PDB file of C-alpha atoms in Angstrom:
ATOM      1  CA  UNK A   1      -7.131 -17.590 -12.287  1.00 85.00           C
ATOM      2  CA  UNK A   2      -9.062 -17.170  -9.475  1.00 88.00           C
ATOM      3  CA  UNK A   3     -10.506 -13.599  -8.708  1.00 91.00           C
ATOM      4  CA  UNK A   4     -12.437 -11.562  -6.526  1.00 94.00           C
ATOM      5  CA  UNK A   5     -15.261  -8.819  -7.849  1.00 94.00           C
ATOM      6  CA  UNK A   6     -16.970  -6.639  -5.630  1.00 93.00           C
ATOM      7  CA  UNK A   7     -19.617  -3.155  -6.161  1.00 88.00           C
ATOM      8  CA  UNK A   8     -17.636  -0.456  -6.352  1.00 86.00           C
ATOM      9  CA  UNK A   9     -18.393   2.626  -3.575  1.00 85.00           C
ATOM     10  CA  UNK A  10     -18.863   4.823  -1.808  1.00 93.00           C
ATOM     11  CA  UNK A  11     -22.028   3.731  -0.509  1.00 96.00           C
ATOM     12  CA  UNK A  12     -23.847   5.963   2.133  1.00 97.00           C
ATOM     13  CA  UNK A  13     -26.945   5.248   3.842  1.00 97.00           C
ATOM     14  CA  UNK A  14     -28.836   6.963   6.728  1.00 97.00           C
ATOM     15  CA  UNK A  15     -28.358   5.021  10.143  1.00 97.00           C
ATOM     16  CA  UNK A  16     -30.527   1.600  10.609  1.00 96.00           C
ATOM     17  CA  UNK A  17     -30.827   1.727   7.127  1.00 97.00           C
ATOM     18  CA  UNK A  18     -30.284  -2.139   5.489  1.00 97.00           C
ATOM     19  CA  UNK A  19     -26.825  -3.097   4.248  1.00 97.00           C
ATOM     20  CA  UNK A  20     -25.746  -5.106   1.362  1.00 97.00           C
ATOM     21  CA  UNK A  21     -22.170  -5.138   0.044  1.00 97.00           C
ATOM     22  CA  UNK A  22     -22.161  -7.815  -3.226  1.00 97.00           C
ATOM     23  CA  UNK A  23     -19.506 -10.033  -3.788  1.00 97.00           C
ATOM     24  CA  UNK A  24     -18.893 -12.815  -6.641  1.00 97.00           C
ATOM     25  CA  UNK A  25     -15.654 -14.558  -6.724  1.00 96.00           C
ATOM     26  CA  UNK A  26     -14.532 -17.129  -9.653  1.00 95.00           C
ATOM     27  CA  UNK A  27     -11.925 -19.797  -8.182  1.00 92.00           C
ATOM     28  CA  UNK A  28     -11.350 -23.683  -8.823  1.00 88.00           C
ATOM     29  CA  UNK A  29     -12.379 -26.213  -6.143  1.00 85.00           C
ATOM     30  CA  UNK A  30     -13.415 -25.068  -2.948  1.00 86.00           C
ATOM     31  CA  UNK A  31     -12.224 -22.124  -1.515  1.00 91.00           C
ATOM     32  CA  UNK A  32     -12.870 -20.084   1.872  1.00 92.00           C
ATOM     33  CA  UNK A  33     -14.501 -16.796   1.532  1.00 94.00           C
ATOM     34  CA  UNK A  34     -13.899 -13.755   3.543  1.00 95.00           C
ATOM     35  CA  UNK A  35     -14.948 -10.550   4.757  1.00 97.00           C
ATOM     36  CA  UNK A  36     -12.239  -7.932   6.204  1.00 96.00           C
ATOM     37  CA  UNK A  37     -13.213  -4.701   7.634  1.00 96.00           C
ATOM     38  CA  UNK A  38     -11.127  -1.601   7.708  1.00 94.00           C
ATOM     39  CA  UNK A  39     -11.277   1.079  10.116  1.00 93.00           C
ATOM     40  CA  UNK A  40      -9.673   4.239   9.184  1.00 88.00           C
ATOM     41  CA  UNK A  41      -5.792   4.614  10.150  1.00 85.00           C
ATOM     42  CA  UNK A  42      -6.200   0.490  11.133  1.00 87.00           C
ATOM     43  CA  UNK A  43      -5.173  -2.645   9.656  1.00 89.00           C
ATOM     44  CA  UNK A  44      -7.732  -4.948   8.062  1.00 92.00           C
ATOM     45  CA  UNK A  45      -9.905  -6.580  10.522  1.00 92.00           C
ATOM     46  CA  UNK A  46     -11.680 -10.516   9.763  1.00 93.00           C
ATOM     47  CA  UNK A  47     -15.413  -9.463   9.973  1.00 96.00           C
ATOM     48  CA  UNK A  48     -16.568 -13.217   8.874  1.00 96.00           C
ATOM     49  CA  UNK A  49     -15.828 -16.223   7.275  1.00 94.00           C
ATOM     50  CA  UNK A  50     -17.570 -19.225   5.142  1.00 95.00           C
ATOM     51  CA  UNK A  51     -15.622 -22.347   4.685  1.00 91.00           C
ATOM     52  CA  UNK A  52     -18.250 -24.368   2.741  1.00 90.00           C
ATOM     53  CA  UNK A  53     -21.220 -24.075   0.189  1.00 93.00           C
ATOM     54  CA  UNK A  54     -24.336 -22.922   2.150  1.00 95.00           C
ATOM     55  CA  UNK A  55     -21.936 -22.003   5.139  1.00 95.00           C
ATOM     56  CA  UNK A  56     -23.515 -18.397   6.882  1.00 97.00           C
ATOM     57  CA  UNK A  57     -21.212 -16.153   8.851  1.00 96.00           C
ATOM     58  CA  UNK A  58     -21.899 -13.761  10.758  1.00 96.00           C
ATOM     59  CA  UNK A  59     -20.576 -11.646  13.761  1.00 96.00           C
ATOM     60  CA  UNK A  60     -21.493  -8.240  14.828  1.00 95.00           C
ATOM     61  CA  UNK A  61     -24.761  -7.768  12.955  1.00 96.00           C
ATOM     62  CA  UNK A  62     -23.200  -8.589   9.954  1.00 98.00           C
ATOM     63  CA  UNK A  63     -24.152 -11.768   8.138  1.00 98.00           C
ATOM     64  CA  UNK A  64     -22.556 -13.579   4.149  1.00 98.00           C
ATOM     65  CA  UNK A  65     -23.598 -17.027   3.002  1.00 98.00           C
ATOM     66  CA  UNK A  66     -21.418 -18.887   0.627  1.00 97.00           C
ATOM     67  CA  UNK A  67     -23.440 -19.269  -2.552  1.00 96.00           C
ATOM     68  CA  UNK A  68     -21.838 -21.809  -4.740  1.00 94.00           C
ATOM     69  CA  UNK A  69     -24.453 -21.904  -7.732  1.00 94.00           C
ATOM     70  CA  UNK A  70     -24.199 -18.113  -8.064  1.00 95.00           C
ATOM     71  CA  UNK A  71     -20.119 -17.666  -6.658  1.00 96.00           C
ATOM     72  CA  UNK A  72     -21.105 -15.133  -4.394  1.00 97.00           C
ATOM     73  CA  UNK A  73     -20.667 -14.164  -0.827  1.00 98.00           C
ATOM     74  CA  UNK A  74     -22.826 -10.710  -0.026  1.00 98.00           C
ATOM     75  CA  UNK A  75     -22.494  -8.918   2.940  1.00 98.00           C
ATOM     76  CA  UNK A  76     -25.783  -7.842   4.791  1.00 98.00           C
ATOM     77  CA  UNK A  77     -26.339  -6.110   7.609  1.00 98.00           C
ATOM     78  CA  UNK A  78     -30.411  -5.578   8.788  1.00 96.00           C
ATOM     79  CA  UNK A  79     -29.415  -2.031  10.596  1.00 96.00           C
ATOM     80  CA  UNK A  80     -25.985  -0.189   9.904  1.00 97.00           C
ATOM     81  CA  UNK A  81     -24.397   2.410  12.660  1.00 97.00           C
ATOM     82  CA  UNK A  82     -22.543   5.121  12.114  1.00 96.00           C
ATOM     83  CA  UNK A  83     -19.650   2.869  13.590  1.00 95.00           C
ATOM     84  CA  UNK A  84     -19.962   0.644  11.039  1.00 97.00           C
ATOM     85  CA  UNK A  85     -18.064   3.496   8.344  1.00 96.00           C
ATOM     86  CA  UNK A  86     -15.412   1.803   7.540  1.00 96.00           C
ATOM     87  CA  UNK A  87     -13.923   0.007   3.958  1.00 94.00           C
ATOM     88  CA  UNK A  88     -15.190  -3.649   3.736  1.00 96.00           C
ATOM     89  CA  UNK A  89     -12.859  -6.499   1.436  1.00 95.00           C
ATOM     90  CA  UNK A  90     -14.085  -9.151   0.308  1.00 96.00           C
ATOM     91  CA  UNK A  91     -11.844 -12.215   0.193  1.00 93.00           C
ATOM     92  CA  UNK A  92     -11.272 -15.670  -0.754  1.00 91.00           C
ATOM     93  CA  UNK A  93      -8.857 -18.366   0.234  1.00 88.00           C
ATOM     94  CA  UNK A  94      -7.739 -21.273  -2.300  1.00 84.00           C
ATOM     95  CA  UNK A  95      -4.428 -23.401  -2.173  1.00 79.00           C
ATOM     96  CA  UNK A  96      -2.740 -20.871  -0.039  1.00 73.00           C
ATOM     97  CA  UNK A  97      -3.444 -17.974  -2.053  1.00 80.00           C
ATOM     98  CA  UNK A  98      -5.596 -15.311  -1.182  1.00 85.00           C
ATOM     99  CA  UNK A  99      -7.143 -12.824  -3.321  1.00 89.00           C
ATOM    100  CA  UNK A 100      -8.752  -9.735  -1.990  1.00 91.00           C
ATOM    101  CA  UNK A 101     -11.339  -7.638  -3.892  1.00 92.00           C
ATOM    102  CA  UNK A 102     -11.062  -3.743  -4.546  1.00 90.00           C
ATOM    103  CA  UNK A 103     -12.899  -2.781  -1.056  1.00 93.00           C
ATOM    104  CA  UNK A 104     -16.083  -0.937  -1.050  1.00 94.00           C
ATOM    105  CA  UNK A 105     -16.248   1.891   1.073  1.00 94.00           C
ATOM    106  CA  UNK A 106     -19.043   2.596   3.778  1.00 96.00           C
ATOM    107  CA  UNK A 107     -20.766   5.541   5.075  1.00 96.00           C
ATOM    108  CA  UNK A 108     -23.247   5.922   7.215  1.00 97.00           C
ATOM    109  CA  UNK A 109     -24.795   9.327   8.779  1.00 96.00           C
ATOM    110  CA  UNK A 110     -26.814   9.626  11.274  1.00 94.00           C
TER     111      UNK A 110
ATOM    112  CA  UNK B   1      -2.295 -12.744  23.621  1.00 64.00           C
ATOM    113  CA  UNK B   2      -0.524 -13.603  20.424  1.00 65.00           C
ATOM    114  CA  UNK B   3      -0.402 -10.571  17.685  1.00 90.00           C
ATOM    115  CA  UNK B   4       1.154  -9.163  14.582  1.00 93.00           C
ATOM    116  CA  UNK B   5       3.256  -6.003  14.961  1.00 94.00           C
ATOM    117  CA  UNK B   6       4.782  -3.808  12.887  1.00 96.00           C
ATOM    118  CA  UNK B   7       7.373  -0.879  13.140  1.00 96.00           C
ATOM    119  CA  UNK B   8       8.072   1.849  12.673  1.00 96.00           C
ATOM    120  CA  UNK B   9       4.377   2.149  12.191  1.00 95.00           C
ATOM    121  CA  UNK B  10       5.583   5.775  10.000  1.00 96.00           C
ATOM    122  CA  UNK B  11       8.481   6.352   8.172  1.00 97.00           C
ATOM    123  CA  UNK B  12       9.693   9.238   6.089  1.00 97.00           C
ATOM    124  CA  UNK B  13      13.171   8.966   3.925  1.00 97.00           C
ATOM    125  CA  UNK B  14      14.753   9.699   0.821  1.00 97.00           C
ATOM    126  CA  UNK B  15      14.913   8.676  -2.871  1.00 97.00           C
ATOM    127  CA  UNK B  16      17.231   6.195  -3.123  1.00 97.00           C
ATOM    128  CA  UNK B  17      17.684   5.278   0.636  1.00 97.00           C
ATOM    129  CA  UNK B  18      17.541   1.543   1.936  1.00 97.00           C
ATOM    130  CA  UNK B  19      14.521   1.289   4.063  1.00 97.00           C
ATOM    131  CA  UNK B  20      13.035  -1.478   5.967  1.00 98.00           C
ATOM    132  CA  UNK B  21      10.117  -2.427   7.459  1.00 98.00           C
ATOM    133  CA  UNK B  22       9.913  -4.975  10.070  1.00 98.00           C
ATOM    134  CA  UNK B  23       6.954  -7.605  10.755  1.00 98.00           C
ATOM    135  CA  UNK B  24       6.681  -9.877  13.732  1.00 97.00           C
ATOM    136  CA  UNK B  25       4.427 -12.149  14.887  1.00 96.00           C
ATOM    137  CA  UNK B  26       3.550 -14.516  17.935  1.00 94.00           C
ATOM    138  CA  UNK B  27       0.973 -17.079  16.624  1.00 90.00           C
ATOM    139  CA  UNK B  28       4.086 -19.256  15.111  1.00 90.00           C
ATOM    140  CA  UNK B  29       2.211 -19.423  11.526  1.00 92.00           C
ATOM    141  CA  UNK B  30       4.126 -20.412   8.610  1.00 91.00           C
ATOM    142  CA  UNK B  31       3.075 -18.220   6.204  1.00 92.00           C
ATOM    143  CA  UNK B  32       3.901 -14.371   6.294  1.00 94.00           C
ATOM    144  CA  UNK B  33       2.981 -11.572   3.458  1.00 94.00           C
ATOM    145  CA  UNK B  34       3.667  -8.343   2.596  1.00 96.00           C
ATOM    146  CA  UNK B  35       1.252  -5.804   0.647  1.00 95.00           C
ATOM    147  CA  UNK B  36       0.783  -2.657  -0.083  1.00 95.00           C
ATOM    148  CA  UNK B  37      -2.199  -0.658  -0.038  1.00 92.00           C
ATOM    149  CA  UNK B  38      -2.565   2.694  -2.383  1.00 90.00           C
ATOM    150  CA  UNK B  39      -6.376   3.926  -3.311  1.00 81.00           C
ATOM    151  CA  UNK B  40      -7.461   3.050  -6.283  1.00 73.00           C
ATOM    152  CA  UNK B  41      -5.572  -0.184  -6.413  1.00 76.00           C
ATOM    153  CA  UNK B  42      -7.073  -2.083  -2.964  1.00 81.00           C
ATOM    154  CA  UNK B  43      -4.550  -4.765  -1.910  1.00 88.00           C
ATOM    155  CA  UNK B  44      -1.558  -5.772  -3.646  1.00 90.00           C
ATOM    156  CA  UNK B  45       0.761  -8.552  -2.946  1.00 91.00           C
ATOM    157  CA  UNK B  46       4.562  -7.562  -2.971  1.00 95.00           C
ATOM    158  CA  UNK B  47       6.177 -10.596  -1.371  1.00 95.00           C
ATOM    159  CA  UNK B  48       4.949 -13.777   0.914  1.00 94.00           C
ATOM    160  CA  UNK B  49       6.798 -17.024   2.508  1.00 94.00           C
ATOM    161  CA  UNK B  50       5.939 -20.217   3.340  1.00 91.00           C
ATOM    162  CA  UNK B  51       8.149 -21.148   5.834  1.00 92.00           C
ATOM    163  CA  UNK B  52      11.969 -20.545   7.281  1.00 95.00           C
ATOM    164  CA  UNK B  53      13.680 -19.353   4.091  1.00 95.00           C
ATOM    165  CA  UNK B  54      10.869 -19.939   1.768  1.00 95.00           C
ATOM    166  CA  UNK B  55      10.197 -16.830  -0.129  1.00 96.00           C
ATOM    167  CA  UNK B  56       8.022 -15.851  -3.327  1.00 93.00           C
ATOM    168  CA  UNK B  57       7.701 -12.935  -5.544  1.00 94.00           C
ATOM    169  CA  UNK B  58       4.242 -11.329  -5.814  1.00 91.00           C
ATOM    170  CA  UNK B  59       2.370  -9.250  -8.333  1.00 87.00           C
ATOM    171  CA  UNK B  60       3.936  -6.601  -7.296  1.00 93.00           C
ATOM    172  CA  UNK B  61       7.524  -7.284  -6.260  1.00 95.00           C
ATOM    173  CA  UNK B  62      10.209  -5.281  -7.712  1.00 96.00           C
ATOM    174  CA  UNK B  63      11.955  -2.892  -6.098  1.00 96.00           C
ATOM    175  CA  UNK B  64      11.307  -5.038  -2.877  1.00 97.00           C
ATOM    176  CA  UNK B  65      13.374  -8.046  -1.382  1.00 97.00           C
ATOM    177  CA  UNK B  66      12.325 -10.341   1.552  1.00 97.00           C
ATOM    178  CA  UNK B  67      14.285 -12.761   3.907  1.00 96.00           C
ATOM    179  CA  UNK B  68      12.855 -15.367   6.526  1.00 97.00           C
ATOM    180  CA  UNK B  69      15.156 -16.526   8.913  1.00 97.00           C
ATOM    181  CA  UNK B  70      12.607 -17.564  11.388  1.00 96.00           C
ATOM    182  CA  UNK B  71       9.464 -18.397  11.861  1.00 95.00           C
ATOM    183  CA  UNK B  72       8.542 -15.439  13.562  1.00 96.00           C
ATOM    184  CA  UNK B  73       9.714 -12.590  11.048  1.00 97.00           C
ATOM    185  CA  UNK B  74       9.257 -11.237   7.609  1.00 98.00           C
ATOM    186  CA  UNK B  75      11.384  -7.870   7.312  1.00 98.00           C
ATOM    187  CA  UNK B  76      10.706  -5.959   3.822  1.00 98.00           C
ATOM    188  CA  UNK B  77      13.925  -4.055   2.653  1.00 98.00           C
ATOM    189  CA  UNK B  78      13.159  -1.540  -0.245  1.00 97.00           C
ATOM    190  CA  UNK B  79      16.755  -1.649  -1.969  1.00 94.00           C
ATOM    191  CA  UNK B  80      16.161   1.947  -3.459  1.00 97.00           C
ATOM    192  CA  UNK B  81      13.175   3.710  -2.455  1.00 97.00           C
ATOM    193  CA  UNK B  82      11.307   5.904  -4.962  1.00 97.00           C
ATOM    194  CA  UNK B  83       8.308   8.098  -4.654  1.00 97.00           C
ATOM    195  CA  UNK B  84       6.379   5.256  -6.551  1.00 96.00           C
ATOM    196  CA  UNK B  85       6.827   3.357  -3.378  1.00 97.00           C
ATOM    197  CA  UNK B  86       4.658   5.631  -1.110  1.00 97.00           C
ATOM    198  CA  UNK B  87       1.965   3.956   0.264  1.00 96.00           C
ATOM    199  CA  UNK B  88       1.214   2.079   3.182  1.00 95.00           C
ATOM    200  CA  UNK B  89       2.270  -1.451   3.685  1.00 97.00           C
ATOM    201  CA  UNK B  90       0.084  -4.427   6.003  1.00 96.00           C
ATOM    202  CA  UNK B  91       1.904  -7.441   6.785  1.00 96.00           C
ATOM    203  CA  UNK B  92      -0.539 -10.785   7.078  1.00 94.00           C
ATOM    204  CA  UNK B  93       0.174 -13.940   8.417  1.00 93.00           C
ATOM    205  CA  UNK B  94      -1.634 -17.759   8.192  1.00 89.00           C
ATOM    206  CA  UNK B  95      -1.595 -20.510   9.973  1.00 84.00           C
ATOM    207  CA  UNK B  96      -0.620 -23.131   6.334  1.00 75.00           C
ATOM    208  CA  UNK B  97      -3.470 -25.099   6.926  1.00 70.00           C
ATOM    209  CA  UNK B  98      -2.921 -28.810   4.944  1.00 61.00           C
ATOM    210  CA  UNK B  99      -6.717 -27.958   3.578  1.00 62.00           C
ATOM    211  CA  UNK B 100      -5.032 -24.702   2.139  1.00 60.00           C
ATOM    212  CA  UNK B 101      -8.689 -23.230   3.826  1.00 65.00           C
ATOM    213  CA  UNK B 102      -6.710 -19.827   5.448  1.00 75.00           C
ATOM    214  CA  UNK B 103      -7.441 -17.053   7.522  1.00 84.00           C
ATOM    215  CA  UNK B 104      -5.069 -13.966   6.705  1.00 88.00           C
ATOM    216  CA  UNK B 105      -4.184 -11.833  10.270  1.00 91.00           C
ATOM    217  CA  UNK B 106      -3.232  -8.200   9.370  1.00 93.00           C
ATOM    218  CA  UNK B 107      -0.975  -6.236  11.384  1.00 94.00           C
ATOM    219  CA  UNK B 108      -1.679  -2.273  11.799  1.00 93.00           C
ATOM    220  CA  UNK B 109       0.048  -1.465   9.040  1.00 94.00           C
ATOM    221  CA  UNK B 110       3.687   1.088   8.526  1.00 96.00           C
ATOM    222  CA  UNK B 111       2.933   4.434   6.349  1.00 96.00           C
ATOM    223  CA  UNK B 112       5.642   5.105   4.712  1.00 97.00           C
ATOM    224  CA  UNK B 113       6.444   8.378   2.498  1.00 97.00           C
ATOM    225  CA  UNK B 114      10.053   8.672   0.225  1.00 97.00           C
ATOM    226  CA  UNK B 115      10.550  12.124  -0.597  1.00 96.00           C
TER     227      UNK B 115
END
């Protein structure tokens, strides 16, 4: 069935350090891939989508490109904040299903 | 602006009390879900509907029951609460897109302890 893997946490780095966040998902067809964002005491947040092989999202620094030849969707951001602590999911849509990953837990200090 | 809500957003009750959790939301989407959310275990899926009285067990359904009577709402009744069901619980909604290519919306999410 189709699945979601991501690295386990916590991972902390220093502020304006570079982010990535790996992700490989195994599903049939197509699917959409996703990353949430959760703020403590909050509901999960969409951070950025892909709906297509080679498709980049991005949106607040943050940035994922769907990688079909190696099922994978990493998050990467160039300079991380100390806002930016938070628990990220990774997440994939397929026939109206979703499947979430684990989360990985971020921490950054200043 | 349309939204997902949820209430109570905490709850406290009993061992073997009827509890439940209401989720409402405003963007007229078909499909509604309920999981829970304990560490260790990320996401799970307890229940989810695809439309007015449409519903479907998840991985994690028992001790749970849903009902959709419209479009708008997907209440979650535990029938007996136990400690095991101490967590916190998100609904999601989605649009049920014909290219089954989603977006899930979270609401804030209902804590809920059983004693």
């Amino acid at each position: 069935g189709d699945s979601v893997t991501q690295m386990e946490g916590p991972v902390t780095l220093s502020e304006e350090a570079f982010l990535t966040i790996n992700c490989t998902y195994t599903a049939t067809g197509y699917p959409s891939l996703f990353w949430y964002v959760q703020y403590p005491g909050e509901g999960l947040q969409l951070l950025l989508k892909a709906t297509k092989a080679d498709d980049k999202g991005s949106n607040k620094g943050f940035e994922a490109t769907y990688r079909k030849e190696t099922t994978s969707f990493h998050l990467e951001k160039g300079s991380v904040q100390v806002s930016d602590s938070a628990v990220y999911f990774c997440a994939l849509s397929n026939f109206n299903k979703f499947y979430f990953g684990s989360g990985t837990k971020l921490n950054v200090k200043p | 602006d349309a939204e997902i809500t949820q209430s109570p957003r905490h709850k406290i009750t009993e061992t073997g009390r009827q509890v439940t959790l209401a989720c409402h939301q405003t963007w007229n989407h078909n499909n509604m879900f309920w999981y829970r959310q304990d560490l260790g275990h990320g996401l799970r899926l307890i229940h989810y509907s695809y439309g007015v009285h449409d519903t479907n067990k998840g991985e994690v359904s028992d001790g749970y029951s849903v009902s959709r009577s419209n479009t708008e709402d997907l209440p979650l009744t535990l029938e007996s609460a136990a400690s095991s069901q101490t967590s916190v619980y998100f609904c999601a909604s989605s649009e049920g897109l014909a290219d089954f290519k989603e977006t899930q919306y979270f609401g804030p999410g209902t804590r809920l302890l059983v004693l």
